[in-house]
């Protein structure tokens, strides 16, 4: 009762305030198109950082900002600590000139939650770090098909630039939507693994359904999740990601959408984080001792950010290819051969057999060279690369993984991964171990 009478009041105030201000969605699209500016965001799961301090937020944001990411999409469910953590996030961002916006997770929110969503948007969009298009506060979602963003803006009494993730990919009859965000960041068929590299087919279908509205393209390095069986948590599959990270960035340059959203900064449960690990803070691994901590501990992904940096620069410049300023070999590999018999009560994730038993290098070079991969006891494999960013691979063998870049016969850099590949394993871990070799390492 109290809620509905409050609502009535908010609505009246909102309509009065809006009169002269509201821009129809197409005019804000015009603004985006006219200034032509492109933006890159990273998806941040607020639900797993209950114990973050503002300093933790600042540290993560500095890392993101250092590779050209403009802001975090703050994914929220209905956790009691949202307001505290969103407060830290908006304050940390403001101090860094970084941007943030809320991404409502409709696994938790429903289409009937207009009043609560509007209330949150009124509160947070007034803060200086709120990402805006023109005067309109940017907002996004995970799912939420058919959610009424038009009524939300009216109730909130502000202009909104809504870029929701409608899984149907159909925006016919949408209210108050300015842009669309696909979640189709991995090769799959009906959300099941397939033995194929990702293509832009899903993006193109989404783009055509959007008509003239801008597209926010999802971009992700990996997917592995390995939670136990039903009824507790039936979630145990991979999407084929062997070549994905560099390939997806090439697709982003080619498609050149208005917005990119990296999936994700910190979703450890699905192994597609590019943010740092938090070894002293395992509650951020969603599921504690029985969950992601098993496939995330000791598995950094930080060096993947080094690949993103030149691509983000190229994306913002509208270039078709990235420019490498500093040479680096970014390598990644799984901790065990795929058929290693691990002492794990949960079977291998669905789709595991599609992975190749290979080790991979994304070579970032300023001139032509040769990448030499020595995997365990295998003989060294030499692969020529041209200047630029190229993914190469070699068959995986257990033991130490060593990577070298030659220019002619001169060694430019050489180093080994801190993790040995081993068949002696307690977890079917199809997450990637990521590291890098540079001239100074
Ligand atoms: C803040 O960021 C915006 C956009 O990224 C930029 O145009 C502006 O110059 C920055 N301001 C400061 C004080 O760094
Ligand atoms: C956001 O919505 C939730 C759920 O209704 C509410 O508990 C919270 O106080 C809201 N936050 C703000 C700042 O309005
Ligand atoms: C993915 O692309 C790479 C590089 O072109 C290729 O070597 C690999 O076989 C492809 N994977 C699949 C499953 O087609």
Coordinates of C-alpha atoms and ligand atoms in Angstrom, one line a residue:
X1 CA 0.0 0.0 0.0
X2 CA 2.6 2.5 1.0
X3 CA 4.7 1.6 -2.0
X4 CA 1.9 2.3 -4.5
X5 CA 1.0 5.7 -3.0
X6 CA 4.6 6.6 -3.1
X7 CA 4.7 5.6 -6.7
X8 CA 1.8 7.8 -7.6
X9 CA 3.6 10.8 -6.2
X10 CA 6.9 10.0 -7.9
X11 CA 5.1 9.7 -11.2
X12 CA 3.4 13.0 -10.9
X13 CA 6.6 14.8 -10.0
X14 CA 8.5 13.0 -12.8
X15 CA 6.0 14.0 -15.5
X16 CA 6.1 17.6 -14.3
X17 CA 9.9 17.7 -14.3
X18 CA 10.2 16.0 -17.7
X19 CA 8.0 18.3 -19.8
X20 CA 10.8 20.3 -21.4
X21 CA 13.7 17.9 -20.9
X22 CA 12.8 14.6 -22.4
X23 CA 14.5 13.7 -25.6
X24 CA 13.0 10.9 -27.6
X25 CA 15.3 7.9 -27.9
X26 CA 16.1 8.5 -31.5
X27 CA 17.5 12.0 -30.8
X28 CA 20.0 10.6 -28.2
X29 CA 21.0 8.0 -30.9
X30 CA 21.6 10.9 -33.2
X31 CA 23.9 12.4 -30.6
X32 CA 25.9 9.2 -30.3
X33 CA 26.1 8.9 -34.1
X34 CA 27.1 12.5 -34.5
X35 CA 29.9 12.6 -32.0
X36 CA 31.0 9.2 -33.4
X37 CA 32.7 8.5 -30.1
X38 CA 33.2 4.8 -29.3
X39 CA 33.2 3.4 -25.8
X40 CA 34.5 0.2 -24.2
X41 CA 33.0 -1.1 -20.9
X42 CA 33.7 -4.2 -18.8
X43 CA 31.0 -6.2 -17.0
X44 CA 31.5 -6.2 -13.3
X45 CA 29.6 -8.6 -11.0
X46 CA 28.8 -6.5 -7.9
X47 CA 27.1 -9.6 -6.3
X48 CA 30.5 -11.2 -5.5
X49 CA 32.2 -8.2 -3.9
X50 CA 30.3 -7.8 -0.7
X51 CA 33.6 -7.3 1.2
X52 CA 35.2 -4.8 -1.3
X53 CA 36.5 -1.5 0.1
X54 CA 36.6 1.7 -1.9
X55 CA 40.3 1.1 -2.3
X56 CA 39.6 -2.3 -3.9
X57 CA 37.3 -0.5 -6.4
X58 CA 39.9 2.1 -7.1
X59 CA 42.6 -0.6 -7.8
X60 CA 40.4 -2.4 -10.2
X61 CA 39.3 0.8 -12.0
X62 CA 42.9 1.9 -12.4
X63 CA 43.8 -1.4 -14.1
X64 CA 40.8 -1.0 -16.4
X65 CA 41.5 2.6 -17.2
X66 CA 45.1 1.8 -18.0
X67 CA 44.1 -0.2 -21.0
X68 CA 41.5 2.3 -22.3
X69 CA 38.3 0.8 -20.7
X70 CA 35.9 3.8 -20.2
X71 CA 33.7 2.3 -17.5
X72 CA 32.2 -0.7 -15.6
X73 CA 28.8 -2.0 -16.2
X74 CA 27.8 -2.7 -12.6
X75 CA 25.7 -5.9 -12.6
X76 CA 23.4 -6.0 -9.6
X77 CA 20.9 -8.5 -8.3
X78 CA 19.0 -7.7 -5.1
X79 CA 21.8 -8.0 -2.6
X80 CA 21.5 -6.1 0.7
X81 CA 25.0 -4.7 0.2
X82 CA 24.3 -3.2 -3.3
X83 CA 23.9 0.3 -2.0
X84 CA 27.1 0.2 0.0
X85 CA 29.1 -1.2 -2.9
X86 CA 27.5 1.0 -5.6
X87 CA 28.3 4.0 -3.4
X88 CA 32.0 2.9 -3.3
X89 CA 32.0 2.3 -7.0
X90 CA 30.5 5.6 -8.0
X91 CA 32.8 7.5 -5.6
X92 CA 36.0 5.6 -6.7
X93 CA 35.1 6.2 -10.3
X94 CA 34.4 9.9 -9.8
X95 CA 37.9 10.3 -8.2
X96 CA 39.5 8.7 -11.3
X97 CA 37.4 10.3 -14.0
X98 CA 36.2 6.7 -14.8
X99 CA 32.5 6.0 -15.7
X100 CA 30.0 3.5 -14.3
X101 CA 26.4 2.6 -15.0
X102 CA 24.1 -0.1 -13.6
X103 CA 23.3 -3.3 -15.4
X104 CA 20.2 -4.8 -13.8
X105 CA 20.4 -8.6 -13.7
X106 CA 17.0 -10.0 -14.5
X107 CA 17.9 -13.3 -13.1
X108 CA 16.9 -11.4 -9.9
X109 CA 14.9 -8.4 -11.1
X110 CA 11.5 -8.8 -12.8
X111 CA 9.5 -6.7 -15.3
X112 CA 7.3 -5.7 -12.3
X113 CA 10.2 -3.9 -10.6
X114 CA 9.8 -0.6 -12.4
X115 CA 9.4 1.4 -9.2
X116 CA 12.5 0.0 -7.5
X117 CA 14.6 0.3 -10.7
X118 CA 13.5 3.8 -11.2
X119 CA 14.3 4.7 -7.6
X120 CA 17.8 3.3 -8.0
X121 CA 18.4 5.2 -11.3
X122 CA 17.2 8.5 -9.8
X123 CA 19.7 8.1 -7.0
X124 CA 22.7 6.9 -8.9
X125 CA 22.4 8.8 -12.1
X126 CA 22.7 12.0 -10.2
X127 CA 26.3 11.1 -9.2
X128 CA 29.2 12.5 -11.3
X129 CA 30.6 9.2 -12.4
X130 CA 27.3 8.1 -14.1
X131 CA 28.0 7.4 -17.8
X132 CA 25.7 9.5 -19.9
X133 CA 24.9 9.9 -23.6
X134 CA 24.2 13.6 -23.9
X135 CA 22.0 14.2 -20.8
X136 CA 20.7 10.7 -20.7
X137 CA 21.9 8.2 -18.1
X138 CA 23.1 5.0 -19.6
X139 CA 21.6 1.8 -18.2
X140 CA 21.9 -1.8 -19.2
X141 CA 20.7 -5.3 -18.2
X142 CA 21.2 -9.0 -18.3
X143 CA 18.1 -10.3 -20.0
X144 CA 14.8 -8.4 -19.0
X145 CA 13.1 -8.9 -22.4
X146 CA 10.2 -6.6 -22.8
X147 CA 11.0 -4.6 -19.7
X148 CA 9.4 -1.1 -19.9
X149 CA 12.3 1.4 -19.9
X150 CA 10.0 4.2 -21.0
X151 CA 7.9 4.0 -17.9
X152 CA 11.1 3.7 -15.8
X153 CA 12.5 7.0 -17.2
X154 CA 9.1 8.6 -16.5
X155 CA 9.0 7.3 -12.9
X156 CA 12.7 8.2 -12.3
X157 CA 12.1 11.7 -13.7
X158 CA 15.3 11.5 -15.8
X159 CA 16.3 10.8 -19.3
X160 CA 17.6 7.3 -19.8
X161 CA 19.7 5.8 -22.5
X162 CA 18.7 2.1 -22.1
X163 CA 20.9 -0.5 -23.7
X164 CA 19.4 -3.8 -22.5
X165 CA 20.3 -7.3 -23.3
X166 CA 17.2 -8.8 -24.7
X167 CA 17.9 -12.4 -25.4
X168 CA 15.2 -12.7 -28.0
X169 CA 17.1 -10.2 -30.1
X170 CA 13.7 -8.7 -31.0
X171 CA 13.0 -5.1 -30.2
X172 CA 9.6 -4.7 -31.8
X173 CA 7.4 -2.7 -29.6
X174 CA 10.2 -1.8 -27.2
X175 CA 9.5 1.1 -24.9
X176 CA 12.3 3.6 -24.1
X177 CA 15.1 1.4 -25.6
X178 CA 17.9 3.3 -27.3
X179 CA 20.4 0.6 -28.0
X180 CA 20.8 -3.2 -27.8
X181 CA 23.3 -5.5 -26.1
X182 CA 23.8 -9.1 -27.1
X183 CA 25.1 -11.8 -24.8
X184 CA 26.2 -13.9 -27.7
X185 CA 29.9 -13.8 -27.0
X186 CA 30.7 -17.5 -27.4
X187 CA 30.2 -20.0 -30.2
X188 CA 27.1 -22.0 -29.2
X189 CA 23.9 -23.4 -30.5
X190 CA 20.9 -23.0 -28.3
X191 CA 23.3 -22.2 -25.5
X192 CA 25.1 -25.6 -26.0
X193 CA 28.8 -25.9 -26.9
X194 CA 29.7 -26.4 -30.5
X195 CA 33.1 -27.2 -32.0
X196 CA 33.5 -23.9 -33.9
X197 CA 35.2 -20.6 -33.6
X198 CA 32.9 -17.7 -32.8
X199 CA 31.7 -15.8 -35.9
X200 CA 29.9 -12.4 -36.2
X201 CA 26.6 -14.1 -37.4
X202 CA 25.0 -13.6 -34.0
X203 CA 26.1 -10.0 -34.0
X204 CA 24.8 -9.3 -37.4
X205 CA 21.4 -10.9 -36.6
X206 CA 21.2 -8.7 -33.5
X207 CA 22.3 -5.6 -35.5
X208 CA 19.6 -6.1 -38.1
X209 CA 16.9 -6.5 -35.5
X210 CA 18.1 -3.2 -33.9
X211 CA 17.4 -1.3 -37.1
X212 CA 19.0 2.2 -36.6
X213 CA 19.7 1.7 -32.9
X214 CA 23.3 1.4 -31.9
X215 CA 24.7 -2.0 -30.9
X216 CA 26.7 -2.9 -27.8
X217 CA 28.9 -5.9 -28.9
X218 CA 29.9 -8.5 -26.3
X219 CA 33.5 -9.6 -26.3
X220 CA 34.9 -12.4 -24.1
X221 CA 38.1 -14.3 -23.8
X222 CA 36.9 -17.7 -22.5
X223 CA 34.1 -19.8 -21.0
X224 CA 34.5 -22.6 -18.5
X225 CA 32.2 -23.4 -15.6
X226 CA 32.4 -26.6 -13.5
X227 CA 29.9 -26.5 -10.6
X228 CA 28.6 -29.8 -9.2
X229 CA 25.5 -31.6 -10.5
X230 CA 21.8 -31.0 -9.8
X231 CA 20.1 -30.4 -7.6
X232 CA 22.7 -28.1 -6.0
X233 CA 24.2 -26.4 -9.0
X234 CA 23.9 -28.0 -12.4
X235 CA 26.3 -25.9 -14.3
X236 CA 29.2 -27.7 -15.9
X237 CA 30.2 -26.8 -19.5
X238 CA 32.7 -24.9 -21.6
X239 CA 32.3 -23.0 -24.8
X240 CA 35.1 -23.5 -27.3
X241 CA 37.5 -20.6 -26.7
X242 CA 40.9 -21.8 -27.9
X243 CA 41.3 -19.0 -30.4
X244 CA 38.7 -16.7 -29.1
X245 CA 40.3 -13.6 -27.5
X246 CA 42.4 -12.3 -30.5
X247 CA 39.7 -13.4 -33.0
X248 CA 36.9 -11.6 -31.2
X249 CA 38.9 -8.4 -31.1
X250 CA 39.5 -8.6 -34.9
X251 CA 35.7 -9.0 -35.3
X252 CA 35.2 -5.9 -33.1
X253 CA 37.4 -3.8 -35.4
X254 CA 35.7 -5.2 -38.4
X255 CA 32.1 -4.6 -37.1
X256 CA 33.0 -1.3 -35.4
X257 CA 29.9 -1.0 -33.3
X258 CA 29.2 2.1 -31.1
X259 CA 29.8 0.2 -27.8
X260 CA 31.8 -2.8 -26.7
X261 CA 31.3 -4.6 -23.4
X262 CA 33.9 -7.0 -22.2
X263 CA 32.4 -10.1 -20.6
X264 CA 33.7 -9.9 -18.0
X265 CA 35.9 -8.1 -15.5
X266 CA 35.3 -10.5 -12.6
X267 CA 33.0 -13.4 -13.3
X268 CA 35.2 -16.1 -11.9
X269 CA 32.5 -18.7 -11.9
X270 CA 32.5 -18.8 -15.7
X271 CA 36.2 -18.2 -16.1
X272 CA 35.8 -15.1 -18.4
X273 CA 37.4 -12.6 -16.0
X274 CA 40.1 -10.2 -17.3
X275 CA 40.5 -8.5 -13.9
X276 CA 42.9 -9.5 -11.2
X277 CA 42.6 -12.5 -8.8
X278 CA 41.9 -11.8 -5.2
X279 CA 43.8 -14.6 -3.4
X280 CA 43.1 -13.2 0.1
X281 CA 39.5 -12.8 -0.6
X282 CA 38.1 -16.0 -1.8
X283 CA 34.5 -15.0 -1.3
X284 CA 34.7 -13.1 -4.5
X285 CA 35.1 -16.4 -6.3
X286 CA 31.4 -17.0 -5.9
X287 CA 30.8 -20.3 -4.3
X288 CA 33.8 -20.4 -1.9
X289 CA 35.4 -23.8 -1.3
X290 CA 32.8 -25.8 -3.4
X291 CA 32.8 -23.4 -6.3
X292 CA 34.9 -21.3 -8.6
X293 CA 37.8 -21.2 -6.2
X294 CA 38.7 -24.7 -7.5
X295 CA 39.2 -23.6 -11.1
X296 CA 40.3 -20.0 -10.4
X297 CA 43.0 -20.3 -7.7
X298 CA 46.4 -19.8 -9.3
X299 CA 44.9 -19.0 -12.7
X300 CA 45.6 -15.4 -13.5
X301 CA 44.2 -13.8 -16.7
X302 CA 45.9 -10.4 -16.3
X303 CA 48.1 -10.7 -19.4
X304 CA 44.9 -10.9 -21.6
X305 CA 44.4 -7.2 -20.8
X306 CA 47.7 -6.5 -22.6
X307 CA 46.1 -7.9 -25.8
X308 CA 43.0 -5.7 -25.3
X309 CA 45.0 -2.5 -24.9
X310 CA 46.1 -2.0 -28.6
X311 CA 42.8 -3.3 -29.8
X312 CA 40.8 -0.8 -27.7
X313 CA 43.0 2.0 -29.0
X314 CA 42.4 0.8 -32.6
X315 CA 38.7 0.4 -32.0
X316 CA 38.4 4.0 -30.7
X317 CA 40.4 5.3 -33.7
X318 CA 38.2 3.4 -36.2
X319 CA 41.2 1.5 -37.4
X320 CA 41.0 -1.9 -39.1
X321 CA 44.0 -3.4 -37.3
X322 CA 45.9 -2.7 -34.0
X323 CA 49.3 -1.1 -33.7
X324 CA 51.8 -2.8 -31.5
X325 CA 54.1 -0.5 -29.6
X326 CA 55.7 -2.9 -27.2
X327 CA 56.4 -6.5 -28.2
X328 CA 55.1 -9.2 -26.0
X329 CA 54.1 -12.9 -26.1
X330 CA 50.9 -13.5 -24.2
X331 CA 50.5 -17.2 -23.7
X332 CA 47.7 -19.4 -22.4
X333 CA 47.1 -23.0 -21.7
X334 CA 45.0 -25.4 -19.7
X335 CA 46.6 -27.0 -16.6
X336 CA 46.1 -30.6 -17.8
X337 CA 45.6 -32.6 -21.0
X338 CA 41.9 -33.0 -21.6
X339 CA 41.8 -36.8 -21.1
X340 CA 43.9 -36.7 -17.9
X341 CA 42.0 -38.8 -15.3
X342 CA 41.5 -36.3 -12.5
X343 CA 40.3 -37.4 -9.0
X344 CA 37.1 -35.2 -9.3
X345 CA 33.6 -36.2 -8.3
X346 CA 32.2 -33.8 -11.0
X347 CA 32.7 -35.1 -14.6
X348 CA 34.5 -33.1 -17.3
X349 CA 32.5 -30.1 -18.5
X350 CA 30.2 -30.6 -21.5
X351 CA 32.1 -29.6 -24.6
X352 CA 35.5 -30.4 -23.1
X353 CA 36.4 -32.8 -26.0
X354 CA 36.2 -29.9 -28.5
X355 CA 39.3 -28.3 -26.9
X356 CA 42.6 -29.1 -28.5
X357 CA 45.5 -30.3 -26.4
X358 CA 47.5 -27.2 -27.4
X359 CA 49.3 -24.3 -25.9
X360 CA 48.6 -20.9 -27.4
X361 CA 50.5 -17.7 -27.9
X362 CA 49.1 -14.3 -28.9
X363 CA 52.2 -12.8 -30.4
X364 CA 52.3 -9.0 -30.4
X365 CA 55.2 -8.0 -32.6
X366 CA 56.5 -4.8 -34.2
X367 CA 58.2 -6.6 -37.1
X368 CA 58.1 -10.1 -38.6
X369 CA 59.5 -12.8 -36.4
X370 CA 59.3 -16.5 -35.3
X371 CA 57.5 -17.8 -32.2
X372 CA 59.2 -20.9 -30.7
X373 CA 57.0 -22.9 -28.4
X374 CA 58.5 -25.7 -26.4
X375 CA 55.8 -27.7 -24.6
X376 CA 57.1 -30.2 -22.0
X377 CA 59.3 -32.8 -23.7
X378 CA 58.0 -32.0 -27.2
X379 CA 60.6 -30.7 -29.7
X380 CA 60.5 -26.9 -30.1
X381 CA 57.9 -25.8 -32.7
X382 CA 58.8 -22.7 -34.7
X383 CA 56.0 -20.6 -36.3
X384 CA 56.6 -17.5 -38.4
X385 CA 54.5 -14.4 -37.6
X386 CA 54.1 -11.1 -39.3
X387 CA 54.2 -7.8 -37.5
X388 CA 51.0 -7.3 -35.6
X389 CA 48.9 -9.5 -33.3
X390 CA 48.7 -13.2 -34.3
X391 CA 47.6 -16.3 -32.4
X392 CA 49.7 -19.4 -32.9
X393 CA 49.7 -22.8 -31.2
X394 CA 51.6 -26.0 -30.7
X395 CA 50.7 -29.4 -29.3
X396 CA 50.6 -29.6 -25.5
X397 CA 52.9 -32.0 -23.5
X398 CA 53.1 -32.2 -19.7
X399 CA 55.9 -30.2 -18.0
X400 CA 57.3 -26.7 -18.4
X401 CA 55.9 -24.4 -21.2
X402 CA 58.5 -22.2 -22.8
X403 CA 58.0 -19.4 -25.3
X404 CA 60.5 -17.4 -27.3
X405 CA 60.3 -14.7 -30.0
X406 CA 63.1 -14.5 -32.6
X407 CA 63.8 -11.8 -35.0
X408 CA 66.0 -13.5 -37.6
X409 CA 68.1 -15.7 -35.4
X410 CA 68.3 -13.2 -32.5
X411 CA 66.2 -13.9 -29.4
X412 CA 64.1 -10.9 -28.6
X413 CA 62.5 -12.5 -25.5
X414 CA 62.1 -15.9 -23.9
X415 CA 60.4 -17.2 -20.8
X416 CA 58.3 -20.0 -19.2
X417 CA 54.9 -20.2 -17.6
X418 CA 54.7 -20.4 -13.9
X419 CA 52.4 -23.4 -14.1
X420 CA 53.5 -26.8 -15.3
X421 CA 51.0 -28.8 -17.3
X422 CA 50.3 -32.0 -15.4
X423 CA 48.1 -35.1 -15.8
X424 CA 48.1 -35.5 -12.0
X425 CA 45.0 -33.5 -11.1
X426 CA 42.2 -33.2 -8.6
X427 CA 39.8 -31.0 -10.7
X428 CA 38.7 -31.2 -14.3
X429 CA 39.9 -27.6 -14.8
X430 CA 39.3 -26.2 -18.3
X431 CA 40.1 -22.7 -17.3
X432 CA 43.1 -21.0 -18.9
X433 CA 46.4 -20.1 -17.2
X434 CA 47.5 -16.8 -18.8
X435 CA 50.9 -15.2 -18.7
X436 CA 53.3 -13.2 -20.8
X437 CA 56.9 -12.9 -21.8
X438 CA 58.4 -9.5 -22.6
X439 CA 61.9 -8.3 -23.4
X440 CA 62.5 -7.4 -19.8
X441 CA 61.0 -10.5 -18.2
Ligands
LIG1 C1 37.8 12.8 -18.2 O1 37.4 11.9 -19.2 C2 36.9 12.4 -20.4 C3 36.4 11.4 -21.3 O2 37.2 10.2 -21.2 C4 37.9 13.4 -21.0 O3 37.4 14.0 -22.1 C5 38.3 14.4 -20.0 O4 39.3 15.2 -20.5 C6 38.8 13.8 -18.7 N1 39.0 14.8 -17.7 C7 40.0 14.8 -16.9 C8 40.1 15.9 -15.8 O5 40.9 14.0 -17.0
LIG2 C1 17.5 0.1 -5.0 O1 16.4 -0.8 -5.0 C2 16.5 -1.7 -3.9 C3 15.3 -2.7 -4.1 O2 14.1 -2.1 -4.0 C4 16.4 -0.9 -2.6 O3 16.5 -1.7 -1.5 C5 17.5 0.1 -2.6 O4 17.4 0.9 -1.4 C6 17.5 1.0 -3.8 N1 18.6 1.9 -3.8 C7 18.4 3.2 -3.9 C8 19.7 4.1 -3.7 O5 17.4 3.7 -4.2
LIG3 C1 39.6 -21.9 -35.1 O1 40.5 -21.0 -35.9 C2 41.8 -21.4 -35.9 C3 42.6 -20.4 -36.6 O2 42.1 -20.1 -37.8 C4 41.9 -22.8 -36.5 O3 43.3 -23.2 -36.5 C5 41.1 -23.8 -35.7 O4 41.1 -25.0 -36.3 C6 39.6 -23.3 -35.6 N1 38.8 -24.1 -34.8 C7 37.8 -24.8 -35.2 C8 37.1 -25.6 -34.2 O5 37.3 -24.7 -36.3

